[in-house]
CSV table of C-alpha atoms in Angstrom, one decimal:
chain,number,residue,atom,x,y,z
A,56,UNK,CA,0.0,0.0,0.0
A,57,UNK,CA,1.1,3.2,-1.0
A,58,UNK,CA,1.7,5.8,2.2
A,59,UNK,CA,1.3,9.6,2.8
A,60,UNK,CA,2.3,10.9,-0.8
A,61,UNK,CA,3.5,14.8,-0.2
A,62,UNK,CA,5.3,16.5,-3.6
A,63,UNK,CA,7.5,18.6,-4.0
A,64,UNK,CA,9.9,16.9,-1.8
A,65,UNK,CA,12.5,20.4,-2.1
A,66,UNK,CA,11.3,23.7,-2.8
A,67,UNK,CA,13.5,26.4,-3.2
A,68,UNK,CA,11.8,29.8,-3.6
A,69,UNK,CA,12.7,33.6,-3.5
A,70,UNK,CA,10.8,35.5,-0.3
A,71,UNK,CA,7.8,37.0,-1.1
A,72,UNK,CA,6.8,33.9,-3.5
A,73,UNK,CA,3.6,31.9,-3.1
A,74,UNK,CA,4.2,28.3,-2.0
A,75,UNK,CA,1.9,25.4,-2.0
A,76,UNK,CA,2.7,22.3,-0.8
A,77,UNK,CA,0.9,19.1,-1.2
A,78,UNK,CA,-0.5,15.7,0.5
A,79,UNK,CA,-2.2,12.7,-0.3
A,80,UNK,CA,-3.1,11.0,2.6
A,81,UNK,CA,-3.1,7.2,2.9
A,82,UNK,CA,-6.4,6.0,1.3
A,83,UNK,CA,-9.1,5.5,4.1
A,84,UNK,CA,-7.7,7.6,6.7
A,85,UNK,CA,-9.8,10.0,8.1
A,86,UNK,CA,-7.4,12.6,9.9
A,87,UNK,CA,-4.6,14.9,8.2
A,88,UNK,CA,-2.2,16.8,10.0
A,89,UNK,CA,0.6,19.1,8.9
A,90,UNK,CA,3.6,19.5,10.8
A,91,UNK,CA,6.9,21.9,10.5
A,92,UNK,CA,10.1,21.0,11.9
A,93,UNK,CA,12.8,22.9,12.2
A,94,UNK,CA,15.8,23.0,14.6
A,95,UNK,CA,14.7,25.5,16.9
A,96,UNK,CA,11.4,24.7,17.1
A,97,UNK,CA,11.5,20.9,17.2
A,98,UNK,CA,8.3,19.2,15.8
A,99,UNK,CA,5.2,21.8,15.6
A,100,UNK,CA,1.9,20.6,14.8
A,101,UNK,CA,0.4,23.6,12.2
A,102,UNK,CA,-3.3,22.0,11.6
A,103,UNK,CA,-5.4,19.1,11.3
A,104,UNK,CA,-8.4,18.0,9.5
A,105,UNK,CA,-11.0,15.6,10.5
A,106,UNK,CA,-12.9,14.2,7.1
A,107,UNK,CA,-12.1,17.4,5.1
A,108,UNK,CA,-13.2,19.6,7.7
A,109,UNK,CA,-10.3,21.8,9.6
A,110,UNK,CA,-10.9,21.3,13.4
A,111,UNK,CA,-7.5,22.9,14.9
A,112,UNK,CA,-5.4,25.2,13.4
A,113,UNK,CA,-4.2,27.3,16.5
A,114,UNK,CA,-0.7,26.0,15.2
A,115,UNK,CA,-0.3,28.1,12.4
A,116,UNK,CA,1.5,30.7,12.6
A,117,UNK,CA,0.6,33.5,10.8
A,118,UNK,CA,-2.2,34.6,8.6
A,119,UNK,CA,0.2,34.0,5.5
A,120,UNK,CA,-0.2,30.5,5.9
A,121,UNK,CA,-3.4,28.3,5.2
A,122,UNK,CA,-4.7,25.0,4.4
A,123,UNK,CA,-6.9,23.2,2.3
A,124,UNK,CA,-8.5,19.6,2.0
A,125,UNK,CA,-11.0,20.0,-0.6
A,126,UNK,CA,-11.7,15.9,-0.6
A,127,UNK,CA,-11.0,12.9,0.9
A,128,UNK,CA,-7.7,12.2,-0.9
A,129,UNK,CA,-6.1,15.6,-1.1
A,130,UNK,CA,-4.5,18.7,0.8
A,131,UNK,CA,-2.3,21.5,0.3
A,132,UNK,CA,-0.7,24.2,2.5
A,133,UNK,CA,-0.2,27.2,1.1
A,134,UNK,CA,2.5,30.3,2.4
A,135,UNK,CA,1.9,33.6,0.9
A,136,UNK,CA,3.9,35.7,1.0
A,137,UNK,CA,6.4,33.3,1.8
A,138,UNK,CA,10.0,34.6,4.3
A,139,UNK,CA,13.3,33.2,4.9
A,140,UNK,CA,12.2,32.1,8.9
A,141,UNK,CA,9.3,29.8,6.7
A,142,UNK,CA,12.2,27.7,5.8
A,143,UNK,CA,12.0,24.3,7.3
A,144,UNK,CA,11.1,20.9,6.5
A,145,UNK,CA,6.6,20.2,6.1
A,146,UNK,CA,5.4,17.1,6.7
A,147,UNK,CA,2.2,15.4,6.4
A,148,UNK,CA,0.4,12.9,8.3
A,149,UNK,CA,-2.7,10.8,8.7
A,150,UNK,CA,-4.3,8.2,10.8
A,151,UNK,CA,-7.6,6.7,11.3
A,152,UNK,CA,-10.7,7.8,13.6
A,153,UNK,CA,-10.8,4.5,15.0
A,154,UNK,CA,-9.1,1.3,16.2
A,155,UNK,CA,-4.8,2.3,15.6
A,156,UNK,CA,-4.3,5.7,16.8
A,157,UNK,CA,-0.8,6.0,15.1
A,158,UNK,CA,0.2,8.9,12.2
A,159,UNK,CA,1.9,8.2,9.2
A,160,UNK,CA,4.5,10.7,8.2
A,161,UNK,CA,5.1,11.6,4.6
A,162,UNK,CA,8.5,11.8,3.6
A,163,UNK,CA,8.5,15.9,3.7
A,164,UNK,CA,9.0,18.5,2.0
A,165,UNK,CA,12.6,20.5,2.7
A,166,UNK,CA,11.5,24.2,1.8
A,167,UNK,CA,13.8,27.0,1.6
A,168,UNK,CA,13.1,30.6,1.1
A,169,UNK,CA,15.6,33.0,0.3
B,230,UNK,CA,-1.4,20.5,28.9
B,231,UNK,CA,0.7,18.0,28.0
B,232,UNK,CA,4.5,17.6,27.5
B,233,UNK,CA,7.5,14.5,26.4
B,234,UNK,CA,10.8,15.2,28.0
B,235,UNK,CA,13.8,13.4,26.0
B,236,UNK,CA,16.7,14.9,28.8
B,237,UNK,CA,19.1,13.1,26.3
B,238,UNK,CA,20.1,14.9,23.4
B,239,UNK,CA,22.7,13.3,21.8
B,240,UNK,CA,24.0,9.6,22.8
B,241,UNK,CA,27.2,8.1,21.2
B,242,UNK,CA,27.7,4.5,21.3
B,243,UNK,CA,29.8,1.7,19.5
B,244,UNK,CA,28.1,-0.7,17.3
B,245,UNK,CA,26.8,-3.8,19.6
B,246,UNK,CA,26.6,-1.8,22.6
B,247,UNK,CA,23.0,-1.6,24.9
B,248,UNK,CA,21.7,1.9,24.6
B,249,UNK,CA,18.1,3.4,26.3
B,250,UNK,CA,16.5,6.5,25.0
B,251,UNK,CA,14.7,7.7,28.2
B,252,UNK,CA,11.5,9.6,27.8
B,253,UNK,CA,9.5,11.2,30.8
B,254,UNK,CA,5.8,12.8,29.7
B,255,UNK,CA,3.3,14.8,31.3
B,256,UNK,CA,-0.3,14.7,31.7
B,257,UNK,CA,-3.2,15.2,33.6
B,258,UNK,CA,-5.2,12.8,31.5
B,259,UNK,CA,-6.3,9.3,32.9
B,260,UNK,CA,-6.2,7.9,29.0
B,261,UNK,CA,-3.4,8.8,26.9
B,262,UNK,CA,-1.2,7.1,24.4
B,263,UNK,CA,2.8,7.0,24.1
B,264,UNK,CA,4.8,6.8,20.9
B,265,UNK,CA,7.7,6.3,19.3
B,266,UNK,CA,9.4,7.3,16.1
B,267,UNK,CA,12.6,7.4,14.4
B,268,UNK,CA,14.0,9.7,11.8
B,269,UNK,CA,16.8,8.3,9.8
B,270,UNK,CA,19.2,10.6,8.0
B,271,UNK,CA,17.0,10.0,5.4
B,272,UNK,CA,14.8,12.8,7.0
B,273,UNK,CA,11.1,10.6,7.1
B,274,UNK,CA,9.7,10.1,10.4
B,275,UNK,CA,8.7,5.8,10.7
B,276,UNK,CA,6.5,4.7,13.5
B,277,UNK,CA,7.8,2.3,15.9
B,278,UNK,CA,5.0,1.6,18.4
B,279,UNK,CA,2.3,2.9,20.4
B,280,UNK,CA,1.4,1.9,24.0
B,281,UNK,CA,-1.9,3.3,25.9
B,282,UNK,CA,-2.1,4.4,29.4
B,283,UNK,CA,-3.6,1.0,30.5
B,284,UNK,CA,-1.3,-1.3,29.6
B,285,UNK,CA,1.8,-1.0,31.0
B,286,UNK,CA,3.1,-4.7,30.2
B,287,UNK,CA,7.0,-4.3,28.4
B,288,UNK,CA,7.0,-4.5,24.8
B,289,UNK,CA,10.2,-6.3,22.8
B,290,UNK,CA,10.2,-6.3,19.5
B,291,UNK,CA,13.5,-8.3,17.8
B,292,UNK,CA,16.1,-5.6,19.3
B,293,UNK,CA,13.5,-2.9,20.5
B,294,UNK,CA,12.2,-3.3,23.8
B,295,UNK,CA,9.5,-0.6,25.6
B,296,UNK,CA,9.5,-0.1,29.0
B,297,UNK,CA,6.1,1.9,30.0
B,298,UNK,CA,6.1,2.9,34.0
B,299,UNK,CA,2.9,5.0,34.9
B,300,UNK,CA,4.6,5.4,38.3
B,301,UNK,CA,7.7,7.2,37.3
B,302,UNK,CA,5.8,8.5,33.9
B,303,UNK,CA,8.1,6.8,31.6
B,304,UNK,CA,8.3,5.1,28.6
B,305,UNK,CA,12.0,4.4,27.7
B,306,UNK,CA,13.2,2.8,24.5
B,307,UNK,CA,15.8,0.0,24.7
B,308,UNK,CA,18.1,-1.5,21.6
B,309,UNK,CA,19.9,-4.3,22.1
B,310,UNK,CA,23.0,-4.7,20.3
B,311,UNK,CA,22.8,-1.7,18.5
B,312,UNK,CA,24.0,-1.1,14.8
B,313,UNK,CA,25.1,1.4,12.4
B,314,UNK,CA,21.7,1.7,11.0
B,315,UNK,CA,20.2,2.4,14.1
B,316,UNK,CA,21.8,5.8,13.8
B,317,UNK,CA,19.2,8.0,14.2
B,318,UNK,CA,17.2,10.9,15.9
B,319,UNK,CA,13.9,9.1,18.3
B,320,UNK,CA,11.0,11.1,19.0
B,321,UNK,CA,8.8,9.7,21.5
B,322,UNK,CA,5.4,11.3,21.5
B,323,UNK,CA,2.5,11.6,24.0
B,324,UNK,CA,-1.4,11.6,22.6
B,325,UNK,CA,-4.0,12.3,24.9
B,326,UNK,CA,-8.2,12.0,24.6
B,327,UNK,CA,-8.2,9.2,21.9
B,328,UNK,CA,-11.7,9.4,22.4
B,329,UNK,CA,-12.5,13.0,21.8
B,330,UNK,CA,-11.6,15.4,19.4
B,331,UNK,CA,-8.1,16.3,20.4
B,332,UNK,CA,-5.5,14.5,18.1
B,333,UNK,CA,-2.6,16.5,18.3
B,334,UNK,CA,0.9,14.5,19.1
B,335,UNK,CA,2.8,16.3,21.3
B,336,UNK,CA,6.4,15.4,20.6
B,337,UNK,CA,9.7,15.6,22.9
B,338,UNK,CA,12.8,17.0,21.0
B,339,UNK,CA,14.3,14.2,20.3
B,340,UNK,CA,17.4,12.0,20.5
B,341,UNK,CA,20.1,11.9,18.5
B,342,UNK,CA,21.7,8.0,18.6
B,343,UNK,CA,25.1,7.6,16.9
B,344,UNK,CA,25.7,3.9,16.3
B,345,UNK,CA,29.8,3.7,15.9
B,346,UNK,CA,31.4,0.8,13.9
């Protein structure tokens, strides 16, 4: 079975640029999270979605960042405009609502802004 | 609110050597879960296991071994015999309300394991 699918895997962009960065979740799950890690910051959950529908995005950090999940199979996270301190590596996750409480990761996506 | 203490950050050993990732969490929750991950160099984050609040029996798994102590709120990460491809960073992560809406992961910062021919 095919995992969390997130493209492109390294974006390098000039600031002020939109970015969009994009997930396919693992077919069935029902929960998608996006996470940013950098080395300050450690592991920082931005927002997660619960069947399409965003149900916490006190993570994100600024109003130049937002989300999407218009279906089932399908998200993006979008910077714009996008800054150097944005720079950092995005991953996706999902899991089920039930049974297995686990997230998969995707494998990334190393973005730098410069 | 909840937080995963990983005191260790970086931990050196020699390939075939013991080595235990200690993790200490926090939570006022009765239910919860506890997880581990590791990040190779590769950069992707692979889940190793998961362990709820209410079963605290030890958990060994080839070299891996779990040991979850409600008492000292612990859940430390054993290898046995470790190898160069167990080089890695570990994050062990706390979940709490599996039941409810809250799904966040709160993570600790991680170890860094250096596995030495």
């Amino acid at each position: 079975d095919a995992g969390v699918i997130q493209s492109p895997r390294h974006e390098v962009t000039e600031m002020g640029q939109e970015v969009t960065l994009r997930c396919k979740p693992i077919s069935g799950h029902d929960y998608l999270f996006w996470y940013r890690q950098t080395m300050m910051r450690g592991l920082e959950l931005l927002i997660y979605f619960n069947n399409n529908v965003p149900i916490d995005d006190s993570g994100m950090p600024e109003d130049r960042f937002s989300a999407k999940m218009p279906n089932a199979s399908f998200s993006t996270l979008k910077i714009q405009p996008s800054e150097p301190r944005d720079s950092a590596v995005y991953f996706c996750a999902s899991s089920f609502r039930q049974g297995p409480y686990e997230q998969y990761f995707g494998p990334g996506t190393r973005l730098t802004v410069t | 609110a909840q937080k995963v203490t990983q005191a260790q950050t970086e931990i050196s050993v020699v390939e075939k050597e013991d080595v235990t990732l200690d993790c200490v969490y926090e939570t006022r929750d009765t239910t919860y879960y506890l997880f581990w991950y590791k990040q190779p160099p590769s950069g992707e984050l692979v889940f190793l296991i998961r362990r709820n609040s209410f079963d605290e029996q030890n958990e060994i798994s080839g070299r891996y071994s779990w040991n979850f102590q409600k008492s000292t709120s612990s859940f430390n990460f054993t290898i046995t015999a470790s190898q160069v491809v167990d080089s890695a960073v570990y994050f062990c992560a706390l979940r709490i309300s599996p039941s409810g809406s809250a799904r966040q992961l709160t993570f600790g910062s991680g170890t860094q394991l250096t596995v030495l021919p």
